[in-house]
């Protein structure tokens, strides 16, 4: 019996997928179809698959073409599967030509012609079209612009920043707007990374024009302003969201789940350190005006595990800060201890003082160690008494 194996995401299953499966089946007697797990798709850049793994499997099953359906979860699994299932042929569409030649060592590799004129990306795009405006001068805007090319349905409408020269240098392939209002008129949503001092005004203005807002944390400098902005967003039917990437990374999320399910017993101590070397010139008033001090640049991230694990009901708080520039409230380093009734947390943030960016969560049965830089780590370790290490691996996209 000749066994054939093929793989795919099969999102919003369409004619092109079905034709591929039919031809794959015709290459042999038994067809194994590997459907990609959500996490695996994220690691390979498919970040807006619409259907869940179960729905996609169901779609493939309903075609009645596959004899067996498996889940593809990791890089390199194809080799394991070919050996395990004794596949004679590996096949995939010719959009992948050459990419899987390395499998020739294990079985025959056949690239089938891809069906023209139909694709999941187009189907995904059909119901969604979002014009995203970029606001600010940070080089993170370039990353957002580049990343958005991988998200179906997003178009960058343009960029607005006070410092036009920097903006032009930063994003040479995006239209630069002279007025914030004009950018807002041409956008459905904006991503804002101006400076903590300006976020409140920039967000408020966008929300008043009924535009959705994704803003780099902190979105404002006081609780009152935050509450006002969220109320305004609600009133105008808009999304207002903190752009805090760590909160949405798979590894970080899984780490939190480990704590919540009691893997390290009761958590008692959290130590989160986030620092970087200062990049701005403290003698340049224009730059200082737009600067991100330690607590703005790193506070939201460092506070994330503390507030998510211990909550906001601390009894006492001690702040030690080194104000490097009083005029601009530039703290180059700040340490905050939060005392809870039976636990304690400590965050250390620096923008001008560098340290090891680790996260340690200590509990009654063991501890979790997330190596530097913990805010973008792909893995963490759960450690017990005899240093028996259980490695838990999570994944996130490479560049952002
Ligand atoms: N396909 C096709 N014609 C189309 C669209 C897709 O023949 N118009 C094929 C693809 O070449 C692939 C299969 O259908 O062989 C599944 O396509 P996707 O769901 O887009 O999966 P893909 O990202 O190509 O993943 O490990 C995963 C595999 O490498 C393929």
Short mmCIF file of C-alpha atoms and ligand atoms in Angstrom, two decimals:
data_model
loop_
_atom_site.label_atom_id
_atom_site.label_comp_id
_atom_site.label_asym_id
_atom_site.label_seq_id
_atom_site.Cartn_x
_atom_site.Cartn_y
_atom_site.Cartn_z
CA UNK A 1 0.00 0.00 0.00
CA UNK A 2 1.38 3.38 -1.04
CA UNK A 3 1.04 6.01 1.68
CA UNK A 4 0.91 9.72 0.86
CA UNK A 5 1.27 12.53 3.38
CA UNK A 6 0.45 16.21 2.97
CA UNK A 7 0.13 19.25 5.24
CA UNK A 8 -1.67 22.54 5.42
CA UNK A 9 -3.62 25.01 7.49
CA UNK A 10 -6.85 24.54 5.52
CA UNK A 11 -8.34 27.77 6.80
CA UNK A 12 -11.75 28.52 5.24
CA UNK A 13 -11.41 25.35 3.16
CA UNK A 14 -11.81 26.10 -0.53
CA UNK A 15 -11.69 24.56 -3.99
CA UNK A 16 -7.88 24.91 -4.22
CA UNK A 17 -7.40 22.82 -1.05
CA UNK A 18 -9.86 20.17 -2.20
CA UNK A 19 -8.19 19.81 -5.59
CA UNK A 20 -4.84 19.46 -3.85
CA UNK A 21 -6.19 16.75 -1.55
CA UNK A 22 -7.80 14.87 -4.44
CA UNK A 23 -4.57 14.83 -6.42
CA UNK A 24 -2.56 13.92 -3.34
CA UNK A 25 -4.84 10.95 -2.73
CA UNK A 26 -4.51 9.89 -6.38
CA UNK A 27 -0.72 9.59 -5.93
CA UNK A 28 -1.20 6.51 -3.73
CA UNK A 29 -3.70 4.40 -1.78
CA UNK A 30 -3.83 6.03 1.64
CA UNK A 31 -3.77 9.76 2.41
CA UNK A 32 -2.60 11.25 5.70
CA UNK A 33 -3.35 14.95 6.11
CA UNK A 34 -1.48 17.04 8.68
CA UNK A 35 -3.42 20.08 9.84
CA UNK A 36 -1.31 22.81 11.44
CA UNK A 37 -1.86 23.65 15.11
CA UNK A 38 -2.63 27.30 15.89
CA UNK A 39 0.69 27.83 17.66
CA UNK A 40 2.65 26.31 14.82
CA UNK A 41 0.98 28.67 12.37
CA UNK A 42 1.91 31.63 14.55
CA UNK A 43 5.56 30.64 14.56
CA UNK A 44 5.61 30.43 10.78
CA UNK A 45 4.00 33.83 10.36
CA UNK A 46 0.36 32.94 9.79
CA UNK A 47 -1.04 35.13 12.50
CA UNK A 48 -4.64 35.62 11.52
CA UNK A 49 -6.02 32.22 10.71
CA UNK A 50 -9.78 32.56 11.10
CA UNK A 51 -10.87 29.07 12.05
CA UNK A 52 -9.89 27.07 15.08
CA UNK A 53 -7.88 23.88 14.70
CA UNK A 54 -11.03 21.83 15.34
CA UNK A 55 -12.99 23.66 12.65
CA UNK A 56 -10.17 23.24 10.17
CA UNK A 57 -9.87 19.51 10.95
CA UNK A 58 -13.63 19.18 10.53
CA UNK A 59 -13.38 20.90 7.15
CA UNK A 60 -10.78 18.41 5.94
CA UNK A 61 -12.71 15.47 7.40
CA UNK A 62 -15.91 16.58 5.66
CA UNK A 63 -14.24 16.29 2.24
CA UNK A 64 -14.06 12.52 2.82
CA UNK A 65 -10.72 12.48 0.97
CA UNK A 66 -8.35 11.96 3.93
CA UNK A 67 -7.90 8.48 5.37
CA UNK A 68 -6.22 9.86 8.47
CA UNK A 69 -5.87 13.35 9.93
CA UNK A 70 -3.02 14.35 12.22
CA UNK A 71 -1.99 17.65 13.81
CA UNK A 72 1.28 19.36 12.86
CA UNK A 73 2.69 21.04 15.94
CA UNK A 74 6.37 21.71 15.47
CA UNK A 75 9.15 22.41 13.04
CA UNK A 76 10.74 19.15 11.99
CA UNK A 77 7.63 17.07 12.66
CA UNK A 78 7.34 16.16 8.98
CA UNK A 79 10.45 13.97 9.29
CA UNK A 80 9.06 12.27 12.41
CA UNK A 81 5.70 11.69 10.74
CA UNK A 82 7.12 10.28 7.52
CA UNK A 83 9.09 7.74 9.55
CA UNK A 84 6.31 6.98 12.03
CA UNK A 85 3.59 6.47 9.39
CA UNK A 86 5.91 4.95 6.80
CA UNK A 87 4.89 7.51 4.16
CA UNK A 88 6.15 6.82 0.65
CA UNK A 89 5.29 10.22 -0.80
CA UNK A 90 5.26 13.71 0.69
CA UNK A 91 3.30 16.20 -1.37
CA UNK A 92 2.38 19.86 -1.19
CA UNK A 93 1.45 22.67 -3.60
CA UNK A 94 4.13 24.13 -5.85
CA UNK A 95 4.07 27.42 -3.96
CA UNK A 96 6.52 25.50 -1.75
CA UNK A 97 8.74 24.21 -4.54
CA UNK A 98 12.25 23.49 -3.29
CA UNK A 99 11.37 24.16 0.36
CA UNK A 100 10.82 20.51 1.21
CA UNK A 101 13.56 18.94 -0.89
CA UNK A 102 15.27 17.97 2.36
CA UNK A 103 12.56 15.33 2.81
CA UNK A 104 13.87 13.44 -0.25
CA UNK A 105 16.14 11.66 2.19
CA UNK A 106 13.09 10.02 3.76
CA UNK A 107 10.56 9.60 0.92
CA UNK A 108 9.60 10.83 -2.55
CA UNK A 109 8.73 14.54 -2.68
CA UNK A 110 6.08 15.70 -5.17
CA UNK A 111 5.08 19.33 -5.73
CA UNK A 112 1.60 19.60 -7.23
CA UNK A 113 0.53 22.67 -9.17
CA UNK A 114 -1.35 25.18 -7.08
CA UNK A 115 -4.87 26.10 -8.17
CA UNK A 116 -4.87 29.64 -9.47
CA UNK A 117 -7.38 32.31 -8.49
CA UNK A 118 -8.38 31.12 -5.03
CA UNK A 119 -6.65 31.50 -1.67
CA UNK A 120 -7.44 31.61 2.04
CA UNK A 121 -5.70 34.99 2.25
CA UNK A 122 -8.13 36.49 -0.25
CA UNK A 123 -11.09 34.91 1.52
CA UNK A 124 -9.85 36.24 4.85
CA UNK A 125 -9.38 39.67 3.37
CA UNK A 126 -12.84 39.73 1.81
CA UNK A 127 -14.72 40.39 5.02
CA UNK A 128 -12.11 42.59 6.63
CA UNK A 129 -10.46 45.71 5.54
CA UNK A 130 -8.89 47.93 8.08
CA UNK A 131 -6.93 51.07 7.31
CA UNK A 132 -4.39 51.53 10.07
CA UNK A 133 -2.74 54.91 10.61
CA UNK A 134 0.61 55.14 12.41
CA UNK A 135 1.30 57.96 14.84
CA UNK A 136 4.65 58.89 16.34
CA UNK A 137 8.36 58.88 15.56
CA UNK A 138 9.54 55.66 17.15
CA UNK A 139 11.35 53.04 15.08
CA UNK A 140 8.79 50.56 16.40
CA UNK A 141 6.50 52.05 13.74
CA UNK A 142 8.67 50.43 11.11
CA UNK A 143 8.20 47.05 12.77
CA UNK A 144 4.45 47.53 12.94
CA UNK A 145 4.36 48.56 9.30
CA UNK A 146 6.42 45.53 8.23
CA UNK A 147 4.45 43.10 10.41
CA UNK A 148 1.13 44.38 9.15
CA UNK A 149 1.99 42.99 5.72
CA UNK A 150 1.46 39.53 7.18
CA UNK A 151 -2.00 40.33 8.50
CA UNK A 152 -4.71 39.96 5.89
CA UNK A 153 -7.04 42.88 5.64
CA UNK A 154 -4.76 45.52 7.16
CA UNK A 155 -3.52 48.38 5.05
CA UNK A 156 -1.28 51.08 6.42
CA UNK A 157 -3.02 54.32 5.52
CA UNK A 158 -0.07 56.55 6.40
CA UNK A 159 1.98 57.99 9.20
CA UNK A 160 1.87 61.22 11.17
CA UNK A 161 4.55 62.48 13.49
CA UNK A 162 5.65 65.88 14.73
CA UNK A 163 9.20 65.31 13.62
CA UNK A 164 8.55 64.91 9.88
CA UNK A 165 12.21 64.36 9.00
CA UNK A 166 12.57 61.37 11.35
CA UNK A 167 9.25 59.95 10.17
CA UNK A 168 10.26 60.19 6.50
CA UNK A 169 13.57 58.47 7.16
CA UNK A 170 11.86 55.78 9.19
CA UNK A 171 9.11 54.83 6.79
CA UNK A 172 10.07 55.61 3.23
CA UNK A 173 7.33 53.43 1.71
CA UNK A 174 4.40 54.94 3.66
CA UNK A 175 2.67 58.27 2.97
CA UNK A 176 3.60 60.92 5.50
CA UNK A 177 0.74 63.20 6.61
CA UNK A 178 1.24 66.84 7.60
CA UNK A 179 -1.85 66.90 9.79
CA UNK A 180 -3.04 64.36 12.37
CA UNK A 181 -6.65 65.04 11.38
CA UNK A 182 -6.02 64.13 7.76
CA UNK A 183 -4.48 60.81 8.78
CA UNK A 184 -7.47 60.13 11.05
CA UNK A 185 -9.88 60.89 8.21
CA UNK A 186 -8.15 58.28 6.05
CA UNK A 187 -7.95 55.59 8.78
CA UNK A 188 -10.29 53.23 10.63
CA UNK A 189 -7.84 52.71 13.46
CA UNK A 190 -4.55 54.15 14.66
CA UNK A 191 -1.49 52.72 16.36
CA UNK A 192 0.02 55.39 18.60
CA UNK A 193 3.52 55.56 19.99
CA UNK A 194 4.19 59.25 20.46
CA UNK A 195 5.32 59.81 24.02
CA UNK A 196 3.65 59.04 27.36
CA UNK A 197 2.97 62.74 27.90
CA UNK A 198 1.14 63.04 24.59
CA UNK A 199 -0.71 59.74 24.49
CA UNK A 200 -3.78 61.04 26.33
CA UNK A 201 -4.38 63.89 23.85
CA UNK A 202 -3.56 61.79 20.81
CA UNK A 203 -5.90 58.99 21.90
CA UNK A 204 -8.68 61.35 22.90
CA UNK A 205 -8.61 63.06 19.54
CA UNK A 206 -8.76 59.75 17.66
CA UNK A 207 -11.61 58.43 19.80
CA UNK A 208 -13.57 61.65 19.33
CA UNK A 209 -13.36 60.99 15.62
CA UNK A 210 -14.62 57.45 16.29
CA UNK A 211 -11.37 55.73 15.36
CA UNK A 212 -10.18 52.57 17.10
CA UNK A 213 -6.93 52.96 19.02
CA UNK A 214 -4.04 50.68 19.83
CA UNK A 215 -1.56 52.66 21.93
CA UNK A 216 1.78 51.68 23.36
CA UNK A 217 1.64 51.45 27.17
CA UNK A 218 1.22 53.61 29.17
CA UNK A 219 -1.82 55.01 27.43
CA UNK A 220 -2.05 57.90 29.92
CA UNK A 221 -0.28 59.19 33.01
CA UNK A 222 -3.08 59.09 35.55
CA UNK A 223 -5.91 56.83 36.52
CA UNK A 224 -8.40 59.61 35.89
CA UNK A 225 -7.22 60.08 32.32
CA UNK A 226 -7.28 56.33 31.67
CA UNK A 227 -10.82 56.00 32.97
CA UNK A 228 -11.93 58.95 30.88
CA UNK A 229 -10.42 57.46 27.72
CA UNK A 230 -11.94 54.03 28.25
CA UNK A 231 -15.34 55.65 28.92
CA UNK A 232 -15.03 57.70 25.74
CA UNK A 233 -14.10 54.60 23.72
CA UNK A 234 -17.14 52.78 25.05
CA UNK A 235 -19.44 55.71 24.35
CA UNK A 236 -18.19 55.94 20.74
CA UNK A 237 -18.20 52.19 20.12
CA UNK A 238 -14.43 52.07 19.64
CA UNK A 239 -11.74 49.67 20.71
CA UNK A 240 -9.05 51.19 22.93
CA UNK A 241 -6.25 48.80 23.72
CA UNK A 242 -2.82 48.94 25.34
CA UNK A 243 -0.15 47.67 22.98
CA UNK A 244 1.66 45.47 25.45
CA UNK A 245 3.05 42.59 23.47
CA UNK A 246 4.25 40.46 26.37
CA UNK A 247 0.68 40.03 27.61
CA UNK A 248 -0.22 38.25 24.39
CA UNK A 249 2.85 36.10 23.86
CA UNK A 250 2.21 32.38 24.08
CA UNK A 251 5.14 31.65 26.40
CA UNK A 252 4.15 34.35 28.87
CA UNK A 253 0.53 33.23 28.85
CA UNK A 254 1.53 29.62 29.46
CA UNK A 255 3.82 30.66 32.26
CA UNK A 256 0.90 32.39 33.97
CA UNK A 257 -1.21 29.26 33.57
CA UNK A 258 1.52 27.22 35.29
CA UNK A 259 1.37 29.57 38.26
CA UNK A 260 -2.44 29.59 38.37
CA UNK A 261 -2.65 25.80 38.27
CA UNK A 262 -0.41 25.57 41.34
CA UNK A 263 2.73 24.13 39.72
CA UNK A 264 4.96 26.04 42.14
CA UNK A 265 2.52 25.92 45.06
CA UNK A 266 1.38 29.29 46.38
CA UNK A 267 3.31 32.16 44.80
CA UNK A 268 4.99 34.30 47.47
CA UNK A 269 7.58 36.47 45.75
CA UNK A 270 7.80 38.02 42.29
CA UNK A 271 10.91 39.79 41.03
CA UNK A 272 10.67 41.40 37.61
CA UNK A 273 13.54 43.35 36.07
CA UNK A 274 13.32 45.28 32.81
CA UNK A 275 16.11 47.64 31.81
CA UNK A 276 17.84 49.16 28.84
CA UNK A 277 20.73 51.49 28.15
CA UNK A 278 19.69 55.08 27.64
CA UNK A 279 19.49 56.07 23.98
CA UNK A 280 18.57 59.73 24.19
CA UNK A 281 20.73 62.75 24.69
CA UNK A 282 19.68 64.38 27.98
CA UNK A 283 20.94 67.78 26.82
CA UNK A 284 18.54 67.89 23.86
CA UNK A 285 15.29 69.48 25.12
CA UNK A 286 13.23 68.34 22.12
CA UNK A 287 14.23 64.73 22.62
CA UNK A 288 13.77 64.96 26.38
CA UNK A 289 10.27 66.32 25.88
CA UNK A 290 9.35 63.18 24.00
CA UNK A 291 11.47 60.81 26.09
CA UNK A 292 10.32 57.60 27.71
CA UNK A 293 11.65 57.45 31.26
CA UNK A 294 12.18 54.13 33.05
CA UNK A 295 8.76 53.84 34.54
CA UNK A 296 7.00 54.70 31.27
CA UNK A 297 9.18 52.53 29.08
CA UNK A 298 9.22 49.48 31.31
CA UNK A 299 6.69 49.95 34.12
CA UNK A 300 3.66 48.46 32.31
CA UNK A 301 5.60 45.34 31.32
CA UNK A 302 7.28 44.80 34.68
CA UNK A 303 4.00 45.27 36.51
CA UNK A 304 2.20 42.75 34.33
CA UNK A 305 3.10 39.55 36.24
CA UNK A 306 2.81 41.29 39.61
CA UNK A 307 -0.72 42.59 39.05
CA UNK A 308 -1.88 39.51 37.15
CA UNK A 309 -0.71 37.09 39.83
CA UNK A 310 -1.07 39.05 43.08
CA UNK A 311 -3.76 41.53 42.00
CA UNK A 312 -4.02 45.21 42.83
CA UNK A 313 -4.89 44.90 46.50
CA UNK A 314 -1.43 45.49 47.97
CA UNK A 315 -1.15 46.94 51.46
CA UNK A 316 1.96 48.99 51.04
CA UNK A 317 4.29 50.23 48.36
CA UNK A 318 7.83 51.57 48.51
CA UNK A 319 9.35 53.46 45.62
CA UNK A 320 13.05 54.15 45.26
CA UNK A 321 13.93 56.19 42.24
CA UNK A 322 16.91 57.89 40.71
CA UNK A 323 15.68 61.08 39.05
CA UNK A 324 18.41 61.80 36.59
CA UNK A 325 16.67 64.85 35.18
CA UNK A 326 14.17 66.59 37.44
CA UNK A 327 12.87 68.99 34.82
CA UNK A 328 11.64 66.21 32.57
CA UNK A 329 10.88 63.77 35.39
CA UNK A 330 13.37 61.41 33.86
CA UNK A 331 13.97 58.51 36.21
CA UNK A 332 16.91 56.49 34.97
CA UNK A 333 16.12 53.76 37.46
CA UNK A 334 13.20 52.90 39.73
CA UNK A 335 12.57 50.07 42.13
CA UNK A 336 9.13 49.46 43.58
CA UNK A 337 8.29 46.95 46.32
CA UNK A 338 4.66 45.94 46.68
CA UNK A 339 3.70 44.40 50.02
CA UNK A 340 0.65 42.16 49.98
CA UNK A 341 -0.80 40.58 53.15
CA UNK A 342 1.22 37.39 52.65
CA UNK A 343 3.40 37.96 49.64
CA UNK A 344 5.76 40.53 48.18
CA UNK A 345 6.72 41.72 44.72
CA UNK A 346 9.53 43.85 43.45
CA UNK A 347 9.95 45.52 40.08
CA UNK A 348 13.15 47.11 38.87
CA UNK A 349 13.05 49.27 35.76
CA UNK A 350 15.86 51.16 34.12
CA UNK A 351 16.32 53.36 31.09
CA UNK A 352 19.90 54.34 31.68
CA UNK A 353 20.83 51.63 34.16
CA UNK A 354 21.28 48.13 32.81
CA UNK A 355 20.74 44.86 34.60
CA UNK A 356 19.79 41.24 33.89
CA UNK A 357 16.21 41.19 32.62
CA UNK A 358 14.91 38.18 34.48
CA UNK A 359 11.58 37.25 35.96
CA UNK A 360 11.47 34.98 38.99
CA UNK A 361 8.26 33.81 40.61
CA UNK A 362 8.89 31.97 43.86
CA UNK A 363 6.33 29.68 45.41
CA UNK A 364 5.96 27.22 48.26
CA UNK A 365 6.78 24.20 46.06
CA UNK A 366 9.25 25.62 43.57
CA UNK A 367 9.85 28.57 41.33
CA UNK A 368 9.53 29.73 37.78
CA UNK A 369 12.52 31.25 36.13
CA UNK A 370 12.17 33.23 32.92
CA UNK A 371 15.56 34.19 31.48
CA UNK A 372 16.44 37.58 30.05
CA UNK A 373 14.86 39.20 28.23
CA UNK A 374 11.83 37.70 29.93
CA UNK A 375 9.34 40.01 28.23
CA UNK A 376 10.08 38.41 24.89
CA UNK A 377 11.19 34.99 25.92
CA UNK A 378 10.10 31.87 24.15
CA UNK A 379 10.56 29.60 27.10
CA UNK A 380 10.64 29.42 30.86
CA UNK A 381 11.65 26.88 33.43
CA UNK A 382 9.74 25.43 36.34
CA UNK A 383 12.29 24.44 38.97
CA UNK A 384 11.83 22.27 42.02
CA UNK A 385 13.89 21.48 45.07
CA UNK A 386 16.54 19.24 43.59
CA UNK A 387 16.97 21.44 40.52
CA UNK A 388 14.92 18.97 38.55
CA UNK A 389 14.08 21.16 35.61
CA UNK A 390 10.95 20.88 33.54
CA UNK A 391 11.34 22.94 30.46
CA UNK A 392 8.17 24.44 29.13
CA UNK A 393 8.39 25.92 25.72
CA UNK A 394 6.13 28.55 24.25
CA UNK A 395 6.37 30.32 20.96
CA UNK A 396 6.00 33.76 19.59
CA UNK A 397 6.61 35.45 16.27
CA UNK A 398 10.21 36.25 15.62
CA UNK A 399 10.42 39.92 14.90
CA UNK A 400 7.88 41.78 17.00
N1 LIG B 1 -3.18 25.04 -2.25
C1 LIG B 1 -3.40 24.89 -3.59
N2 LIG B 1 -4.07 25.87 -4.29
C2 LIG B 1 -4.51 26.97 -3.66
C3 LIG B 1 -4.29 27.15 -2.29
C4 LIG B 1 -3.62 26.14 -1.61
O1 LIG B 1 -3.02 23.87 -4.21
N3 LIG B 1 -5.14 27.90 -4.38
C5 LIG B 1 -2.46 24.00 -1.49
C6 LIG B 1 -1.17 24.47 -0.84
O2 LIG B 1 -0.10 24.49 -1.75
C7 LIG B 1 -0.97 23.40 0.25
C8 LIG B 1 -2.42 23.05 0.63
O3 LIG B 1 -3.26 23.52 -0.43
O4 LIG B 1 -0.35 22.27 -0.29
C9 LIG B 1 -2.83 23.70 1.93
O5 LIG B 1 -2.67 25.11 1.81
P1 LIG B 1 -2.59 26.05 3.10
O6 LIG B 1 -3.73 25.76 3.95
O7 LIG B 1 -2.38 27.44 2.61
O8 LIG B 1 -1.31 25.53 3.87
P2 LIG B 1 0.19 25.97 3.68
O9 LIG B 1 0.46 27.25 4.38
O10 LIG B 1 0.54 25.93 2.22
O11 LIG B 1 0.98 24.86 4.50
O12 LIG B 1 3.28 22.58 7.04
C10 LIG B 1 2.30 23.22 6.29
C11 LIG B 1 2.52 23.02 4.86
O13 LIG B 1 3.84 23.41 4.62
C12 LIG B 1 1.61 23.77 3.88
#
